[in-house]
XYZ file of C-alpha atoms in Angstrom:
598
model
C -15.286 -0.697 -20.681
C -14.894 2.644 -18.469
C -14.568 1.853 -14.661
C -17.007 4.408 -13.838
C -19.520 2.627 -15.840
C -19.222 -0.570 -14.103
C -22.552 -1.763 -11.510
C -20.209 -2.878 -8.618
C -23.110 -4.955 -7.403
C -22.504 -7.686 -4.552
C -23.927 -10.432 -6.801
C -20.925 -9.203 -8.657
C -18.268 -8.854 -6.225
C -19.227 -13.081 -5.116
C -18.638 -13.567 -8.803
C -15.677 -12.591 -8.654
C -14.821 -14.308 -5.598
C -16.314 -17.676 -6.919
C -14.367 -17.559 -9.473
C -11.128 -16.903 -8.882
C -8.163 -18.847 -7.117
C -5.552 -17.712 -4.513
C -3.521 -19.979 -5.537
C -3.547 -19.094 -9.127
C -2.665 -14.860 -7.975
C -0.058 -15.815 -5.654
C 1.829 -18.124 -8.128
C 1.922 -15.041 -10.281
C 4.293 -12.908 -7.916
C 5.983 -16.340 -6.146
C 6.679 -19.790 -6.442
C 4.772 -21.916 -3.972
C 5.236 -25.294 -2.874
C 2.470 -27.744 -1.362
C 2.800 -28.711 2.198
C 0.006 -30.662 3.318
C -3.565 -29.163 2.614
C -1.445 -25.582 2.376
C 0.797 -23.956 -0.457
C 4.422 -22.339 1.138
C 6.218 -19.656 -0.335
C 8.451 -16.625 0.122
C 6.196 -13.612 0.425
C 5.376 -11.467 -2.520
C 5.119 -8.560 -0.718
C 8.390 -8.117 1.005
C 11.628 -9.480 0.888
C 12.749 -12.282 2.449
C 14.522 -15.816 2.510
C 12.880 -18.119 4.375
C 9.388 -18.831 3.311
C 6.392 -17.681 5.648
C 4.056 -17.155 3.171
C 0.701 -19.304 3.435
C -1.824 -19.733 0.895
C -4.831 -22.092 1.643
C -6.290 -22.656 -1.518
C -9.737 -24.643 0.335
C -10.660 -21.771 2.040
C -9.325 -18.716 0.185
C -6.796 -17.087 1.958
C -3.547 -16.248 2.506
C -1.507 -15.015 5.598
C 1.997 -14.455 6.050
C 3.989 -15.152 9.433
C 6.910 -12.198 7.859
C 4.913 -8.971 7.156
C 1.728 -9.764 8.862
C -0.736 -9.420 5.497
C -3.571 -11.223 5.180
C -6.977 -11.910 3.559
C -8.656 -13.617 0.402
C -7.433 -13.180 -3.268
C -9.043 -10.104 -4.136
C -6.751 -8.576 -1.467
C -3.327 -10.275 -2.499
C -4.213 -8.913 -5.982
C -4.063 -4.725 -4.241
C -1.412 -5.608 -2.732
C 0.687 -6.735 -5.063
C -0.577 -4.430 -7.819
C -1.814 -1.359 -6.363
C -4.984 -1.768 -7.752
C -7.724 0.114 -5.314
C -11.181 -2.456 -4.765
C -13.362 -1.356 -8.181
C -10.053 -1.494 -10.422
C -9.434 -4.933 -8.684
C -13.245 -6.099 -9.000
C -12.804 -4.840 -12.836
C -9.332 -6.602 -13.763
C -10.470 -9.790 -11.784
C -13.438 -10.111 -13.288
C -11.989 -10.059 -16.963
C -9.218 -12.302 -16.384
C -11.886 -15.139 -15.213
C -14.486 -14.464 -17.668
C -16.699 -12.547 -15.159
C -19.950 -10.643 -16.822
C -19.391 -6.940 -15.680
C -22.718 -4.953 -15.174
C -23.387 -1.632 -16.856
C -25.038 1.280 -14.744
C -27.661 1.815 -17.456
C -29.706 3.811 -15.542
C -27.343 6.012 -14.642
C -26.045 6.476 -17.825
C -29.467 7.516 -19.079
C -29.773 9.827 -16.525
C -26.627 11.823 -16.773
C -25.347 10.859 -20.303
C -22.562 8.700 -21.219
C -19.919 8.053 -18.748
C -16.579 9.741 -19.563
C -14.292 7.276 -20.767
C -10.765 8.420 -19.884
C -9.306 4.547 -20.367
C -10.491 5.332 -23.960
C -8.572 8.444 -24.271
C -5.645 8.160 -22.663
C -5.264 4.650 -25.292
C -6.097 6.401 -28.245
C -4.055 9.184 -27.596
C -1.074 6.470 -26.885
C -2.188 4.602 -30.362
C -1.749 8.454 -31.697
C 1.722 9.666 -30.209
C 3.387 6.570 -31.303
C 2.068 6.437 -34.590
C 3.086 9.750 -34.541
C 6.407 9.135 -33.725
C 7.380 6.591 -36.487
C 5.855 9.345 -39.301
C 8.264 12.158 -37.817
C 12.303 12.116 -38.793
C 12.884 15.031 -36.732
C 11.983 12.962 -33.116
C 13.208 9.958 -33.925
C 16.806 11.615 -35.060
C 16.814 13.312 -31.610
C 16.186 10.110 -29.993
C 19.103 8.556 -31.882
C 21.139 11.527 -31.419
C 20.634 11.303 -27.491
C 21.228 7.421 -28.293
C 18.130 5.883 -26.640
C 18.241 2.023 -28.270
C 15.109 0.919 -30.366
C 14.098 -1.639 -27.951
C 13.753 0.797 -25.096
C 11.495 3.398 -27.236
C 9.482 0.332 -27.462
C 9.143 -1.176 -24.168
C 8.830 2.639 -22.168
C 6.077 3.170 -25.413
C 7.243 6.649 -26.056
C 5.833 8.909 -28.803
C 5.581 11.845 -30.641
C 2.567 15.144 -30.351
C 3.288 16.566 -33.783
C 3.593 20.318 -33.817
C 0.293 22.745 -34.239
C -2.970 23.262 -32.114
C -5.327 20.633 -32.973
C -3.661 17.892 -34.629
C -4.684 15.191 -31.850
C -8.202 16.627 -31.859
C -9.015 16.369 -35.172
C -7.406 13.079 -35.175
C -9.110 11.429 -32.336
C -12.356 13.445 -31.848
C -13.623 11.580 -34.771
C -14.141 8.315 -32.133
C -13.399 9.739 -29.014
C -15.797 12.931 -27.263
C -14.042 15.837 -27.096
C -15.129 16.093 -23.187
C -13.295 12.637 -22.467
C -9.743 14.299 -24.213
C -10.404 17.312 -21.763
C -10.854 14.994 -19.024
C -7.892 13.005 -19.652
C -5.538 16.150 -19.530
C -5.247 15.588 -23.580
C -6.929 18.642 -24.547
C -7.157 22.365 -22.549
C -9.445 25.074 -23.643
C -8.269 28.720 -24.189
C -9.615 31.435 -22.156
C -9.495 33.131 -25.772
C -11.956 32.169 -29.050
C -14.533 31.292 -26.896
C -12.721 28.798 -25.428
C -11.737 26.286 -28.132
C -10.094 23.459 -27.713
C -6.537 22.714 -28.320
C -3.911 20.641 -27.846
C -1.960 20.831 -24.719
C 1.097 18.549 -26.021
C 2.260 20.155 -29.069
C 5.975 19.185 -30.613
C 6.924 16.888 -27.392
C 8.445 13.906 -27.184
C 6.041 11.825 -25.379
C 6.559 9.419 -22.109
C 3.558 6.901 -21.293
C 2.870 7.259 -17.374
C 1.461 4.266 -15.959
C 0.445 3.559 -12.433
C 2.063 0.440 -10.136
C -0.589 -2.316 -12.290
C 0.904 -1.013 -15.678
C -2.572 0.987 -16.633
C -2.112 4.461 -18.826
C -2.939 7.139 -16.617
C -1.511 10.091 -18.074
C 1.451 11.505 -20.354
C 4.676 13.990 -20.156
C 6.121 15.704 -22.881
C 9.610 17.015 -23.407
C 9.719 19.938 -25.738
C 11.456 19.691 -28.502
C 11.628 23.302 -29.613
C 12.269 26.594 -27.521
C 8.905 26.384 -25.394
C 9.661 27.447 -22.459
C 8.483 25.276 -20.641
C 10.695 21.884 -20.835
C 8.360 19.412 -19.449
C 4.700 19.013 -19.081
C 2.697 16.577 -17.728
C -0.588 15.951 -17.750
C -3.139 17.625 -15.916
C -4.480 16.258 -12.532
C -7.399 14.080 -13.693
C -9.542 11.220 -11.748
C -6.389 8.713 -12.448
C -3.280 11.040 -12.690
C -1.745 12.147 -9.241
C 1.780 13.138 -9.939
C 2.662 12.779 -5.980
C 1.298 8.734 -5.864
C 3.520 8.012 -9.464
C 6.584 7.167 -10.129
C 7.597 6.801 -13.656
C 9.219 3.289 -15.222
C 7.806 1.696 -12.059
C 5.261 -0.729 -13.822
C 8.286 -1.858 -16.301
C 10.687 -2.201 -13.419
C 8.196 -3.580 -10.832
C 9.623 -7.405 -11.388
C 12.911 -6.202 -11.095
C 12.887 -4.620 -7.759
C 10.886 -7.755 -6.695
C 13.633 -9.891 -7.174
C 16.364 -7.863 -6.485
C 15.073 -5.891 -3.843
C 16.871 -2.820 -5.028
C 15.504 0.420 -6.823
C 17.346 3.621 -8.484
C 15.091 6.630 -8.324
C 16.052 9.268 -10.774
C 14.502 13.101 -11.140
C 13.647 12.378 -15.098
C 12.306 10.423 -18.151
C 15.429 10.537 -19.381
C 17.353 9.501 -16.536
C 15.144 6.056 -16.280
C 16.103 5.195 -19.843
C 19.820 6.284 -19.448
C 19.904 3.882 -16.139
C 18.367 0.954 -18.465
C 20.522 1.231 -21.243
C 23.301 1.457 -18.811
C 22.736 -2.388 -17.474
C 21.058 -0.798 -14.546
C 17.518 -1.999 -13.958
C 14.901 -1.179 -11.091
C 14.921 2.604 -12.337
C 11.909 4.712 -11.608
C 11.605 8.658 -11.159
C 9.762 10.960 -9.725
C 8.873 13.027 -12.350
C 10.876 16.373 -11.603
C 8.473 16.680 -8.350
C 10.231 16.622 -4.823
C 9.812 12.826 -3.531
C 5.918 12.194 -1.650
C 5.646 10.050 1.393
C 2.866 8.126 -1.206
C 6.025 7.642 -3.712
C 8.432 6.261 -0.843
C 5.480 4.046 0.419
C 5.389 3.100 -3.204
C 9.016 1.824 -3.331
C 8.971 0.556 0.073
C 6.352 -2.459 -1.288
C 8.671 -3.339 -4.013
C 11.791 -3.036 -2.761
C 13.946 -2.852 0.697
C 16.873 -0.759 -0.507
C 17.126 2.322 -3.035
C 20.021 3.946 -4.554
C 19.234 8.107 -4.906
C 20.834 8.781 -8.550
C 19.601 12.538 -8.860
C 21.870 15.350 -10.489
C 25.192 15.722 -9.252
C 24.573 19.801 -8.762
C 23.175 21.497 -6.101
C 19.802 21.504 -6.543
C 20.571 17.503 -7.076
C 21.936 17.310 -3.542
C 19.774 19.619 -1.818
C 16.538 16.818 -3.508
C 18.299 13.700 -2.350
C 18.881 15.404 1.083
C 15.178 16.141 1.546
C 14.137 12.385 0.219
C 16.586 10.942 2.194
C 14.049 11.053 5.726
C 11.402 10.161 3.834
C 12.547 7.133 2.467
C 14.143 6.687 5.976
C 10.940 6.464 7.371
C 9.538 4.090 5.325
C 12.466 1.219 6.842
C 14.261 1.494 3.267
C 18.243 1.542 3.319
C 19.105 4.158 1.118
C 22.729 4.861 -1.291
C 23.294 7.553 -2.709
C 25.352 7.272 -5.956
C 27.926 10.121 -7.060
C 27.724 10.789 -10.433
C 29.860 13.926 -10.375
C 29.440 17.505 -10.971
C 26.342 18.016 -13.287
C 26.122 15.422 -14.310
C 22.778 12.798 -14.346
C 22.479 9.433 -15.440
C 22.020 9.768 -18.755
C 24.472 12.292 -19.597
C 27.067 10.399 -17.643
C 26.126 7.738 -19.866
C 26.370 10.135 -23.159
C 29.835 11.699 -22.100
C 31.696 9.126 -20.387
C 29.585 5.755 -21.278
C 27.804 2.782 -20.134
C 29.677 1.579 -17.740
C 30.219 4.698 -15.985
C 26.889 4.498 -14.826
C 26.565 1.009 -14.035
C 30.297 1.659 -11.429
C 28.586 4.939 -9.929
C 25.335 3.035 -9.143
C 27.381 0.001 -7.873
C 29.746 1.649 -5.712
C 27.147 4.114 -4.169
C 28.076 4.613 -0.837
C 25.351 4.751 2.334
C 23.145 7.972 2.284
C 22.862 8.088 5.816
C 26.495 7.942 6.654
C 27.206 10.661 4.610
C 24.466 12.930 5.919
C 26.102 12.277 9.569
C 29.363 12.494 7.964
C 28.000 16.608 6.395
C 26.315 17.495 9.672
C 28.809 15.578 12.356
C 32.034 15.869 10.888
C 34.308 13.581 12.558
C 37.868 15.626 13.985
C 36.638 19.582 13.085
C 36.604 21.436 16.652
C 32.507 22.749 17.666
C 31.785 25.317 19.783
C 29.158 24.756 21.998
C 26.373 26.349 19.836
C 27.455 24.439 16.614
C 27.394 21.259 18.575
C 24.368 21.935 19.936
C 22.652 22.495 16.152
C 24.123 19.723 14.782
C 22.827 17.415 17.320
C 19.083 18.912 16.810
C 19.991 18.344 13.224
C 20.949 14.326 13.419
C 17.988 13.617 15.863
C 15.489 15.418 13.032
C 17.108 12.938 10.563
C 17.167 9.829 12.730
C 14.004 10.206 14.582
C 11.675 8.875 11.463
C 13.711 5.297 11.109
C 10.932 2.828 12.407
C 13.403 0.067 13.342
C 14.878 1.457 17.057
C 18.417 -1.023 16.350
C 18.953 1.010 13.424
C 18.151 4.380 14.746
C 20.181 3.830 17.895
C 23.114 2.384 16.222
C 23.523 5.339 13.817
C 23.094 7.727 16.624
C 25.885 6.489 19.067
C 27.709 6.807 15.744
C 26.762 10.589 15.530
C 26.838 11.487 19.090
C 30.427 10.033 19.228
C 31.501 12.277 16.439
C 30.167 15.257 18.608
C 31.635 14.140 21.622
C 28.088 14.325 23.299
C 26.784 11.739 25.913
C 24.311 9.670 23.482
C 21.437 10.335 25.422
C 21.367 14.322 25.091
C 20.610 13.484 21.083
C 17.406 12.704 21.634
C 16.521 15.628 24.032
C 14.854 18.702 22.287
C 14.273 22.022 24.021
C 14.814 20.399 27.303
C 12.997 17.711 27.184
C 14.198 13.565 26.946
C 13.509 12.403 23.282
C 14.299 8.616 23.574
C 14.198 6.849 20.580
C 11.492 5.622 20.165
C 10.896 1.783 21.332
C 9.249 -1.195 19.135
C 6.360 -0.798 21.092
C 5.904 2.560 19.314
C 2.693 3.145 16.969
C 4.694 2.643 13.617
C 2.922 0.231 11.107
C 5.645 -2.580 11.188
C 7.277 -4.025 9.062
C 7.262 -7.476 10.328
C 3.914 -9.653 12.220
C 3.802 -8.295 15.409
C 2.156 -11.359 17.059
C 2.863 -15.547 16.840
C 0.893 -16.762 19.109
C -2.700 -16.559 19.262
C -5.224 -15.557 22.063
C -7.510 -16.919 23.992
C -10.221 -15.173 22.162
C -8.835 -15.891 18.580
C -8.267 -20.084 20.055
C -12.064 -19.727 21.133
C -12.909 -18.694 17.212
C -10.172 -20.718 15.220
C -11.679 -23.769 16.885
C -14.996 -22.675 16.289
C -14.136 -22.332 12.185
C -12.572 -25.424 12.127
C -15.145 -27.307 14.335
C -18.601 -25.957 13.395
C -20.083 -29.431 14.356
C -18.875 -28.712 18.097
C -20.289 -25.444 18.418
C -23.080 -25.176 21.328
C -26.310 -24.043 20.462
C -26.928 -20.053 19.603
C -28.544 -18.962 22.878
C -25.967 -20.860 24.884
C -23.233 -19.162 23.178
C -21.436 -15.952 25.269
C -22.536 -12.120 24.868
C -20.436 -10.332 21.719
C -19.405 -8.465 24.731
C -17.253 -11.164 25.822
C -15.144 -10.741 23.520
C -12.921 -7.968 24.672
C -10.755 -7.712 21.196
C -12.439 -5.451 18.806
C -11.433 -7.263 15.621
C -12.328 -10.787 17.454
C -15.781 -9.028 18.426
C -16.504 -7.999 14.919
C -16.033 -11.702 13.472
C -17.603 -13.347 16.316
C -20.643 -10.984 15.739
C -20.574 -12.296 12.235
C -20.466 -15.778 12.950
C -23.446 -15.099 15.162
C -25.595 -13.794 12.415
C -25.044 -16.269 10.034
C -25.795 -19.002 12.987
C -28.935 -17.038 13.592
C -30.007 -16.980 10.067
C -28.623 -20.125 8.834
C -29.978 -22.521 11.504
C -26.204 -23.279 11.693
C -22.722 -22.480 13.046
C -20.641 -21.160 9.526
C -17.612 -22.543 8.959
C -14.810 -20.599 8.299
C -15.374 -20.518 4.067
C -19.068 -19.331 4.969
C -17.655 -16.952 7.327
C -15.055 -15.318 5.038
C -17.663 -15.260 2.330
C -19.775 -12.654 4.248
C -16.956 -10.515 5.049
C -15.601 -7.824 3.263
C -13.507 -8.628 0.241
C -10.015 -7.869 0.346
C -10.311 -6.275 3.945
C -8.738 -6.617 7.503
C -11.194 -8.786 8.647
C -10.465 -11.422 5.996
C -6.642 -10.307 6.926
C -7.668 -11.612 10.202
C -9.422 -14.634 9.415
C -6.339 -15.835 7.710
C -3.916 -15.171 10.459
C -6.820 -17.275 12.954
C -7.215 -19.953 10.319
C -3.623 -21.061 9.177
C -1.877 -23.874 10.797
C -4.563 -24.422 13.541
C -4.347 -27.254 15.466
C -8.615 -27.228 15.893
C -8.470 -31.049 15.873
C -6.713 -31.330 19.271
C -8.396 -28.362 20.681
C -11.968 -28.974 19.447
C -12.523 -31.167 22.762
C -11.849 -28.271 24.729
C -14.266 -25.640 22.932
C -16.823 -26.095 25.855
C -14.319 -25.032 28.425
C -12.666 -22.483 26.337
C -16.638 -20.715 25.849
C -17.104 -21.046 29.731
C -13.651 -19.183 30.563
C -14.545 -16.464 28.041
C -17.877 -16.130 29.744
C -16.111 -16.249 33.107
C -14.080 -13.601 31.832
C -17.025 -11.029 30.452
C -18.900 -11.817 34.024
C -16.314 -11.160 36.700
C -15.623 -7.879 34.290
C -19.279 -6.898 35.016
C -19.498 -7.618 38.390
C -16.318 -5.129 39.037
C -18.330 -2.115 36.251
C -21.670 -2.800 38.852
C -19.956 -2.387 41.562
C -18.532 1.189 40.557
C -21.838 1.979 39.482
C -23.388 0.823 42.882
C -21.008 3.253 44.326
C -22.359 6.140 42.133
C -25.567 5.616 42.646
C -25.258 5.304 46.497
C -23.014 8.872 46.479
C -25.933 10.290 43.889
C -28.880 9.031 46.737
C -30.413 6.829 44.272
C -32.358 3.696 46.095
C -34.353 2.466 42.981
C -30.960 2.511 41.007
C -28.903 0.673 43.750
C -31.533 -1.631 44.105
C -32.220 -2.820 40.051
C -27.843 -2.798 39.758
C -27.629 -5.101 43.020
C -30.238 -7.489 41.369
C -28.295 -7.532 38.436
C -24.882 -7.793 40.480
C -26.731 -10.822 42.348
C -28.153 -12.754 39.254
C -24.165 -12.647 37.459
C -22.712 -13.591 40.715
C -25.321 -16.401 40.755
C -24.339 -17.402 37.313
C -20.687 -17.483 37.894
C -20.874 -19.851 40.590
C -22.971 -22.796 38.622
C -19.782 -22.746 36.655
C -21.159 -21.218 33.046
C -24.307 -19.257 31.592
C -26.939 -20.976 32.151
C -28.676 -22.321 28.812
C -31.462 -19.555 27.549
C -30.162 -16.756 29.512
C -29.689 -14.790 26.727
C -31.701 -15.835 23.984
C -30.406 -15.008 20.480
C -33.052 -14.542 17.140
């Protein structure tokens, strides 16, 4: 069934949550252990050694203490396969038997839904079929020796040579308009633009995104077309920049070793694998993407640049080096020698040259400093100057400050420079920058809770100790926007419930798979609510406290205003307010009905 024509309803959506268990989609990407009412794990979605994963299978959610992610299952799922929210609905819903919804009425409206999952498969059931009928592409693959099993795994097949041979073939089952959309089929601005075929005589390369679903195709020509490699065209599902090729087959891999080789080609991805060499992935020919290196960062912590060994080759892994950089991966770059890549290494001089080249790769970012801060070669002023600009450009995106620092009292030692005049541009101090900078980290930024998030955890936990609804504080007591948002939740399913939720029929009314739930989780796990329940009324009171004496200081600069403005009527109705909070700070809590809710 298309994605497009799928009714992403939210009866449907609380199907899918119903039915599905955290516990089930986390034991797919780790191994957890029960400890008490929780499960404990290492985290799936970085890497580390000591377990701070939590999964609480009662209430839904997960949290972990390492990386800071959070929420219910639907969101472990995109995380750990890349899947956006209707892919994730879809693929959840079919694994536990979930009806999905048509949008018939919008089907009759506009026609049938294009059905580019449909395509892109048949064309795949084509190419390889293909493939097996044709002597001449499966002697070059022998001839470039690419082993049997490989051909298999990366699915790769043949487009036979001539205009319409797909079309024919497929258009028999599949509209012609869902080939064009799928990139399969191009129209010529000739013959009143007829179809054609836009892989003709290629060897073909399945491209699949991060969850291992066909999204598009390249071909390598296996004639004289000029043209040496095409890919697909940019449909709905294929972006070239947010792809990396071989990553859905090498995706467990990188998990568990924590290392990836990215590679320019096809053909360098299958050379690395039949080398021993596993965790490769390219990037299709294109120039790495910040989406690609944010791509590798959530499946790996190190990666090893294996591009050509020629210019062009080091003048790529230069420019990808700062990006990966910046996503907080340690990055090698493996020598390979003079033109050569990883597969032709492997054709000329073997297997195992490939597998020492990769292994011994030394670390990209000392050799950068070592090209643009030579250690021992004499600078004048000006050249010293330059290369200083140049190492602060390259160290400035590394998120972790240790890091950063470390390698630039390395550099500014090679240029004989006081360390602080690297990170000064155009007169101006550059410091690197601190941890309390606005990177996304890569670790939980916070272990302790609040006073705001203790006032809700307890609340969650102890729904039968929650005061009534009007005695309850203002949402505006809650300074914390992401503590105000649940809080107002909680409110409106006490208003309409008759009830306070508790934290299951809390997390059931918020977003799937979004930072609310991601919050929830982080209030919810390990919560000592038992000890602190008997302290909830006091807890409310000092919140309210809080929110009053906050008001009494914004009326008294408004006062002020309206006093310098001439304003009697105004000073008066703000110094009745100011009078009645003061009053109600000094009985020692909101008085009961003072602010009705419902």
């Amino acid at each position: 069934m298309s994605l497009g024509n799928i009714d992403l309803t939210p009866q449907l959506v609380q199907a899918v949550r119903d039915a599905i268990d955290i516990v089930s989609v986390a034991s797919e990407h780790t191994k957890l252990t029960k400890a008490g009412h929780r499960y404990k794990g290492l985290c799936p979605l970085h890497k580390e050694k000591t377990p701070s994963f939590s999964v609480d299978s009662s209430k839904g959610l997960f949290y972990c203490f390492g990386c800071g992610a959070g929420g219910d299952a639907i969101r472990l799922h995109m995380l750990t396969t890349g899947d956006d929210f209707p892919a994730a609905i879809e693929n959840l819903a079919q694994r536990y038997g979930v009806p999905l919804p048509t949008k018939r009425s919008r089907s009759a409206e506009r026609g049938q839904e294009l059905d580019l999952r449909r395509a892109l498969e048949a064309a795949d059931e084509f190419f390889r079929d293909q493939l097996r009928r044709s002597d001449f592409a499966r002697g070059y693959l022998d001839d470039r020796r690419i082993p049997a099993e490989l051909v298999e795994t990366y699915g790769l097949g043949y487009a036979p040579d001539g205009w319409r041979n797909l079309l024919e073939t497929l258009s028999r089952r599949v509209p012609v308009a869902e080939l064009e959309a799928a990139g399969l089929v191009g129209r010529s601005d000739r013959n009143d633009r007829e179809p054609y075929d836009r892989f003709r005589h290629r060897l073909m390369f399945p491209i699949r995104n991060a969850t291992g679903r066909l999204v598009g195709f390249g071909g390598r020509t296996l004639g004289d077309d000029r043209a040496k490699y095409v890919n697909t065209a940019e449909t709905a599902q294929f972006h070239k920049s947010y792809l990396l090729y071989g990553l859905a087959e090498a995706k467990k891999e990188l998990r568990e070793r924590g290392v990836a080789v990215l590679t320019e080609g096809y053909f360098d991805v299958l050379g690395c694998v039949a080398s021993g060499v596993p965790g490769a992935v390219a990037s299709m020919g294109t120039s790495l993407t910040q989406e690609q290196a944010r791509l590798l960062a959530r499946f790996s912590e190190e990666v090893i640049i294996a591009y050509d060994g020629d210019d062009a080759g080091e003048a790529a892994a230069r420019r990808a080096l700062p990006i990966l950089l910046a996503e907080g991966l340690t990055v090698r770059r493996a020598r390979l020698g003079a033109g050569e890549d990883p597969d032709s290494l492997r054709l000329a001089a073997g297997p195992e040259a490939v597998h020492r080249a990769i292994e011994a790769a030394p670390d990209a970012l000392s050799s950068e400093l070592d090209r643009l801060a030579p250690g021992g070669k004499t600078l004048s002023p000006r050249e010293r100057a330059a290369a200083a600009e140049a190492v602060r450009e390259l160290l400035a995106p590394i998120p972790d400050p240790i890091v950063r620092m470390g390698y630039g009292r390395l550099a500014a030692q090679r240029l004989e420079i006081p360390e602080e005049l690297l990170w000064r541009r155009a007169g101006n101090r550059r410091e690197p920058r601190s941890e309390t900078a606005t990177d996304t980290p890569r670790r939980a930024e916070r272990l302790t809770r609040s006073h705001e998030e203790w006032v809700l955890a307890v609340m969650l936990t102890s729904p039968r100790e929650v005061p009534a609804l009007d005695e309850l504080p203002e949402e505006e007591a809650f300074f914390d926007a992401r503590c105000r948002r649940l809080y107002s939740v909680l409110c409106t399913a006490y208003r309409e419930t008759g009830g306070a939720p508790d934290a299951e029929a809390l997390g059931r009314l918020l977003p799937p798979g979004g930072d609310e739930l991601a919050h929830l989780a982080w209030l919810l796990d390990d919560s000592d609510g038992p000890t602190a329940r008997f302290r909830l009324g006091e807890m409310l009171s000092q919140l309210e406290d809080r929110h009053l004496r906050r008001r009494l200081q914004q009326l008294a600069g408004r006062i002020r205003e309206a006093e310098t403005r001439g304003e009697a009527g105004e000073v008066a109705r703000l110094a009745g307010e100011k009078a009645e909070i003061s009053r109600r700070l000094h009985k020692g809590r909101a008085l009961p009905g003072l602010r009705r809710r419902g």
